[in-house]
Structure formats: structure tokens, C-alpha cells
Coordinates of C-alpha atoms and ligand atoms in Angstrom, one line a residue:
X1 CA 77.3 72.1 105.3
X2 CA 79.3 69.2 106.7
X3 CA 80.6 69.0 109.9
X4 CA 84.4 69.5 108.6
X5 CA 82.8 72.8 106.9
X6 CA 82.0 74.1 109.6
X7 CA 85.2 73.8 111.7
X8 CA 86.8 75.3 108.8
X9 CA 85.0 78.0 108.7
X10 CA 85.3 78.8 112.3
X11 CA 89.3 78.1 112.7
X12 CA 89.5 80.4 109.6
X13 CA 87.3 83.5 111.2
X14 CA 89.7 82.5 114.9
X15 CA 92.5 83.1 112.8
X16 CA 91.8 86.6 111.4
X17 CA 91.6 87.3 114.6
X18 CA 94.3 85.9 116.0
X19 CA 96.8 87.5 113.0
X20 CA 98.8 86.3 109.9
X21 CA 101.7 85.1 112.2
X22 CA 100.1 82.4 113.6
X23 CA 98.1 81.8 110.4
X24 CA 101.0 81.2 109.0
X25 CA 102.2 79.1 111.6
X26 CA 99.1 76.9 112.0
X27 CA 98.5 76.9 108.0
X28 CA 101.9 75.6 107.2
X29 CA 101.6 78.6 104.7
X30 CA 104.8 81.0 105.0
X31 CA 104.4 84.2 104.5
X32 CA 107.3 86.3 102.0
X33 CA 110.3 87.4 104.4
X34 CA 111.1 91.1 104.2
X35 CA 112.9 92.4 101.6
X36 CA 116.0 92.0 103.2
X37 CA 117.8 89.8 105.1
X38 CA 120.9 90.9 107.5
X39 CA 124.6 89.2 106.1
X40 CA 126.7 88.9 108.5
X41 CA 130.7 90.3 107.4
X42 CA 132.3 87.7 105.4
X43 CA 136.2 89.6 106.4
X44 CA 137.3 89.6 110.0
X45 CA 135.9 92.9 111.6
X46 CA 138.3 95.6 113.2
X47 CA 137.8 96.4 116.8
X48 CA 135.1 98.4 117.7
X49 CA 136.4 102.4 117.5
X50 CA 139.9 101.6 116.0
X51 CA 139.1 103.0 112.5
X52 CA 139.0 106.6 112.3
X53 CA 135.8 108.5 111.7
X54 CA 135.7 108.9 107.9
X55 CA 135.0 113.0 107.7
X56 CA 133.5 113.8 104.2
X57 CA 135.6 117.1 102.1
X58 CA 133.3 119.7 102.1
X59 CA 133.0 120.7 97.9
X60 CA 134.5 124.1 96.7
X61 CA 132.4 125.5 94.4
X62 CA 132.8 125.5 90.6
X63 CA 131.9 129.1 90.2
X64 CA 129.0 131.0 90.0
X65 CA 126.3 130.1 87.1
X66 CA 123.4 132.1 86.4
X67 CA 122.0 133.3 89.9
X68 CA 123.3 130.1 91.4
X69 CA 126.2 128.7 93.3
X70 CA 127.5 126.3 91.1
X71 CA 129.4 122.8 92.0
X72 CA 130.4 119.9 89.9
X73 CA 130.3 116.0 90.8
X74 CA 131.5 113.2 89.1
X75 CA 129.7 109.7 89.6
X76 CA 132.8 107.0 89.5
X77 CA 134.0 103.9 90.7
X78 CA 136.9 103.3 92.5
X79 CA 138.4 101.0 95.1
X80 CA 139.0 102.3 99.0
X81 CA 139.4 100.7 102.3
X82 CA 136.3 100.7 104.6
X83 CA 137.9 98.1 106.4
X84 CA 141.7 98.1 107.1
X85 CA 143.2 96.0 104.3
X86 CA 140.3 95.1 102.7
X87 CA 139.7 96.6 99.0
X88 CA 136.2 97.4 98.4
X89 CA 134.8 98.6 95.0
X90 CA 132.8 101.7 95.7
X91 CA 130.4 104.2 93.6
X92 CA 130.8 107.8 94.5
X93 CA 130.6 110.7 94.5
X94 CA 133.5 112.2 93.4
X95 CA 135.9 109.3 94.6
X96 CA 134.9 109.7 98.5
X97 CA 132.8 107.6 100.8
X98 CA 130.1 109.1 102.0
X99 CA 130.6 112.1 99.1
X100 CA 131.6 115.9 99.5
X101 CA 129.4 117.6 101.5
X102 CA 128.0 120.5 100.1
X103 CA 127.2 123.7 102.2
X104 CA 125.1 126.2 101.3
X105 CA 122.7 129.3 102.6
X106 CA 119.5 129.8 103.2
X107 CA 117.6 130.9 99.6
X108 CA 120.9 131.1 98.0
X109 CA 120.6 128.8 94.6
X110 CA 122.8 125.9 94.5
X111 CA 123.4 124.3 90.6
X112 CA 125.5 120.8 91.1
X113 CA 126.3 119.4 87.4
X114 CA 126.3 115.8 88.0
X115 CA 128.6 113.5 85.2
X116 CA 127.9 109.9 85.4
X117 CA 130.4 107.7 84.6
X118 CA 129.4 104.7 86.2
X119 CA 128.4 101.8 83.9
X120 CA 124.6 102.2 85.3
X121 CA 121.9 105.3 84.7
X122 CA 121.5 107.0 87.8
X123 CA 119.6 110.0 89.4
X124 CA 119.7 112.2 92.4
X125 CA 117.4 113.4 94.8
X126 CA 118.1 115.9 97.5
X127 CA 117.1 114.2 100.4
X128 CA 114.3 117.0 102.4
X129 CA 115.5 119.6 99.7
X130 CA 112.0 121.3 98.6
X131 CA 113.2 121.3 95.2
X132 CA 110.8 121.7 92.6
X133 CA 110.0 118.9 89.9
X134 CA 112.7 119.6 87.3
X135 CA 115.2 118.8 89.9
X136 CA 114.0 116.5 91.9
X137 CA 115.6 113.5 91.0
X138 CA 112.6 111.4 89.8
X139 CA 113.5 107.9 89.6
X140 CA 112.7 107.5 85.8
X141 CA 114.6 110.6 85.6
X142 CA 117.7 109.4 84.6
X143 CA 121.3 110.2 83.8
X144 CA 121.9 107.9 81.4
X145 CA 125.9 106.5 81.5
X146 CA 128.0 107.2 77.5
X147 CA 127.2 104.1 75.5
X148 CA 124.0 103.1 77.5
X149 CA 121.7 100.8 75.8
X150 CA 119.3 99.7 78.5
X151 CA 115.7 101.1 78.9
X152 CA 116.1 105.0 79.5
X153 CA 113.6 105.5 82.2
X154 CA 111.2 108.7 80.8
X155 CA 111.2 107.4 77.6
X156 CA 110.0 104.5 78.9
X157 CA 107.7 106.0 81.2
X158 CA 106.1 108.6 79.1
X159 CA 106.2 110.4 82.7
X160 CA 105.8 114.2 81.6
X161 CA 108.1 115.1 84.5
X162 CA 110.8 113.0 84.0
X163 CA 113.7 113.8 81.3
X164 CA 116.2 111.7 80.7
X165 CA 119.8 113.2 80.0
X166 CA 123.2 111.5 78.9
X167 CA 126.1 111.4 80.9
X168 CA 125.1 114.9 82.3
X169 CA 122.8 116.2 84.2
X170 CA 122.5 119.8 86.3
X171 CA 120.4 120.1 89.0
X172 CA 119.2 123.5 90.7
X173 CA 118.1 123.7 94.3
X174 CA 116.3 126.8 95.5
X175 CA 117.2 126.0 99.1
X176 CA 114.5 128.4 100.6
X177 CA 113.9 126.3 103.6
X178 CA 115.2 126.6 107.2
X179 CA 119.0 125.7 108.4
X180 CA 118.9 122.1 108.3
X181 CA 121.1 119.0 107.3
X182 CA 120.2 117.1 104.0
X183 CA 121.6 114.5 102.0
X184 CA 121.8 113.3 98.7
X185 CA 121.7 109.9 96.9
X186 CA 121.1 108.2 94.2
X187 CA 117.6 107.4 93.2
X188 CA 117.1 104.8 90.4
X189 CA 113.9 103.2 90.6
X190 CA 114.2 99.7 92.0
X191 CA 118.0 100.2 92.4
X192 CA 117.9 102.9 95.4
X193 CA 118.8 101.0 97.9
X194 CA 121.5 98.6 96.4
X195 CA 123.2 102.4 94.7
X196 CA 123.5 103.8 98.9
X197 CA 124.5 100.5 99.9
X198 CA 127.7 100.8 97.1
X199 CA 128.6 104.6 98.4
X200 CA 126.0 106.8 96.4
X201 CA 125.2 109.2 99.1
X202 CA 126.8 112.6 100.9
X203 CA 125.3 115.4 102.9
X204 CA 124.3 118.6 102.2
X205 CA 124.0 121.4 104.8
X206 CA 121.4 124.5 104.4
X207 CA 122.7 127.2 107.1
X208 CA 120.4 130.8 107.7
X209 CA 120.9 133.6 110.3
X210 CA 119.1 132.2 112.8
X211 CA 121.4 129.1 113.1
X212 CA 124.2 131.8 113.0
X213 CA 122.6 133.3 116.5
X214 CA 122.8 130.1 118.3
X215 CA 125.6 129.8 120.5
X216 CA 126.6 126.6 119.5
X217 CA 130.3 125.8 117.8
X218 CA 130.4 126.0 114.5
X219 CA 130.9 122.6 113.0
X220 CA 132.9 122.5 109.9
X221 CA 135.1 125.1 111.2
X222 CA 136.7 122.1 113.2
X223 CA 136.4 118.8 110.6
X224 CA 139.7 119.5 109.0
Ligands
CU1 CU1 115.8 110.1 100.1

């Protein structure tokens, strides 16, 4: 082994040690950045605590399905103003950023019929919902927009869990947990994050008798 070698060897062992950073740094090798990078706002910002707090509707039901509370939500586009005089294009929930809120009891069944009609599949997940498979919002379980041509997620898959739906899609929520605050977004696989970044995401409350024995306000009495 040759004197170089040997060096080599050693600075290589040192650098394990010493950790990828500098690695990288003394290697002239870059490691990948993160998977995102922070943009700073290309429109003038307002001042801080000028814009109103935007408060959410809380959803009325639809009526009552089979053994279920029963809401409706339509996926859409539409244009709003997150910043004062600036037009944004948005995908909702129902029109609103963030989307209804949805309130519901303590092992009550909740059904909420989902209608895409954005030009992309989509699917939800109830964020800390213990929801069982069916419902789940799998991200190859997609709601597949009218006139979609694209790959259709289960299909594609061949996951037995997943089905894949056009244009509708209901989704039932046992909701036998404890009083909590959830929330719901879209789930696509590989487009998660972009789908909450454009406005796919609202809360959904789960309230039980023992929240009702706290003496604390009650909240959505006062949003309005
Ligand atoms: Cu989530």
C-alpha cells in the first residue's frame, strides 16, 4: 500500500467520524439540499396583524345517511385574496381557505361525499381520524377528476386497499376517539404537499362529554 493509500484511508475513517457535513465540505462533494427551499414573497407583504384572521364556516350537514351524519364537499378552484389586492388561484374545499370545518361527536358516524372537480385526482385523509382502511384516504386511492386520462392510482398499484372512484367519492369516519381537533387534506401520492400548499386542507373537530365538563368557553359558539 502506497504511502498516498494510506493517508486516504485514514482521512476517509477521520471523516466518518467527523460527519457528512464536513465530508462534504472537505470532499468538494455536495450533498442533495432538502427537499425544499424557503421563497421569499414575490408581492409586497401587508403589515404584520393588519389582515383579519380568516375564520373557516363550520359545514351544515347534508342530512342523515344510513347511521351517519352526512356532509357534502366540493373540490374546486377559484380565485380569493390571501393578500389584500392580490388574486391568488386556490384549490378548496368548497370555495374557502382553509375549508369548512366540520364538527362532529364522539362515536357519532360522520359520511362526507367528496366531488372533485379539480383538473387533478385527489384523495383525503382525516388527519388523526382512526378511520379504518376503506376511508382512509390512501394515496393511490384516488378520486379521479370527469375526463381524467392520467394513471388512476389503484389500478396502477394493484394495492388491494386502494379503490379508485370518479369524480366522487364518500368517505365514512367512525370517530370513536376522544374530543380532539383533526384536519383534513388532500393526500395524492407525491403531490401532498404541493395540494396543502394551494388550499386543500380544513379542520375537523371530534367533541365528547368529557370536553363538555370542562369549564372552558365553548369555541365555535363565538367564531361568527
Ligand atoms: Cu396528514
Amino acid at each position: 500500500m502506497t504511502r498516498r493509500r494510506v493517508l486516504g484511508f485514514g482521512a476517509a475513517l477521520g471523516l466518518a467520524a467527523a460527519g457528512a457535513t464536513e465530508a462534504a465540505a472537505v470532499t468538494g462533494r455536495r450533498r442533495p439540499d432538502g427537499t425544499g427551499r424557503q421563497l421569499a414573497s414575490a408581492v409586497p407583504l401587508p403589515a404584520p396583524y393588519t389582515v383579519p384572521l380568516p375564520l373557516p364556516p363550520v359545514l351544515a350537514q347534508a342530512g342523515v345517511a344510513v347511521g351517519a351524519d352526512r356532509y357534502e364537499i366540493t373540490q374546486r378552484r377559484v380565485t380569493a385574496e390571501i393578500l389584500p389586492g392580490v388574486p391568488t388561484t386556490l384549490w378548496t374545499y368548497n370555495g374557502t381557505y382553509p375549508g369548512p370545518t366540520i364538527e362532529s361527536r364522539r362515536g357519532r358516524p360522520v359520511t362526507v361525499l367528496h366531488r372533485n372537480e379539480l383538473p387533478v385526482p385527489t384523495a383525503v385523509h382525516l388527519h388523526g381520524g382512526r378511520t379504518p382502511a376503506g376511508s382512509d384516504g390512501y394515496p393511490t386511492d384516488l378520486v379521479l377528476p370527469d375526463g381524467w386520462t392520467g394513471p388512476e392510482g389503484a389500478h396502477a398499484t394493484h394495492d388491494p386497499r386502494a379503490v379508485t372512484s370518479r369524480v366522487t367519492r364518500a368517505y365514512t369516519y367512525p370517530l370513536d376517539q376522544r374530543a380532539t381537533l383533526l384536519w383534513y387534506h388532500d393526500h395524492r401520492m407525491d403531490y401532498t404537499a404541493p395540494a396543502i400548499w394551494r388550499g386543500l386542507t380544513g379542520m375537523h373537530l371530534v367533541r365528547d362529554d368529557v370536553e363538555d365538563a370542562l369549564d372552558i368557553p365553548a369555541a365555535t359558539a363565538n367564531w361568527r
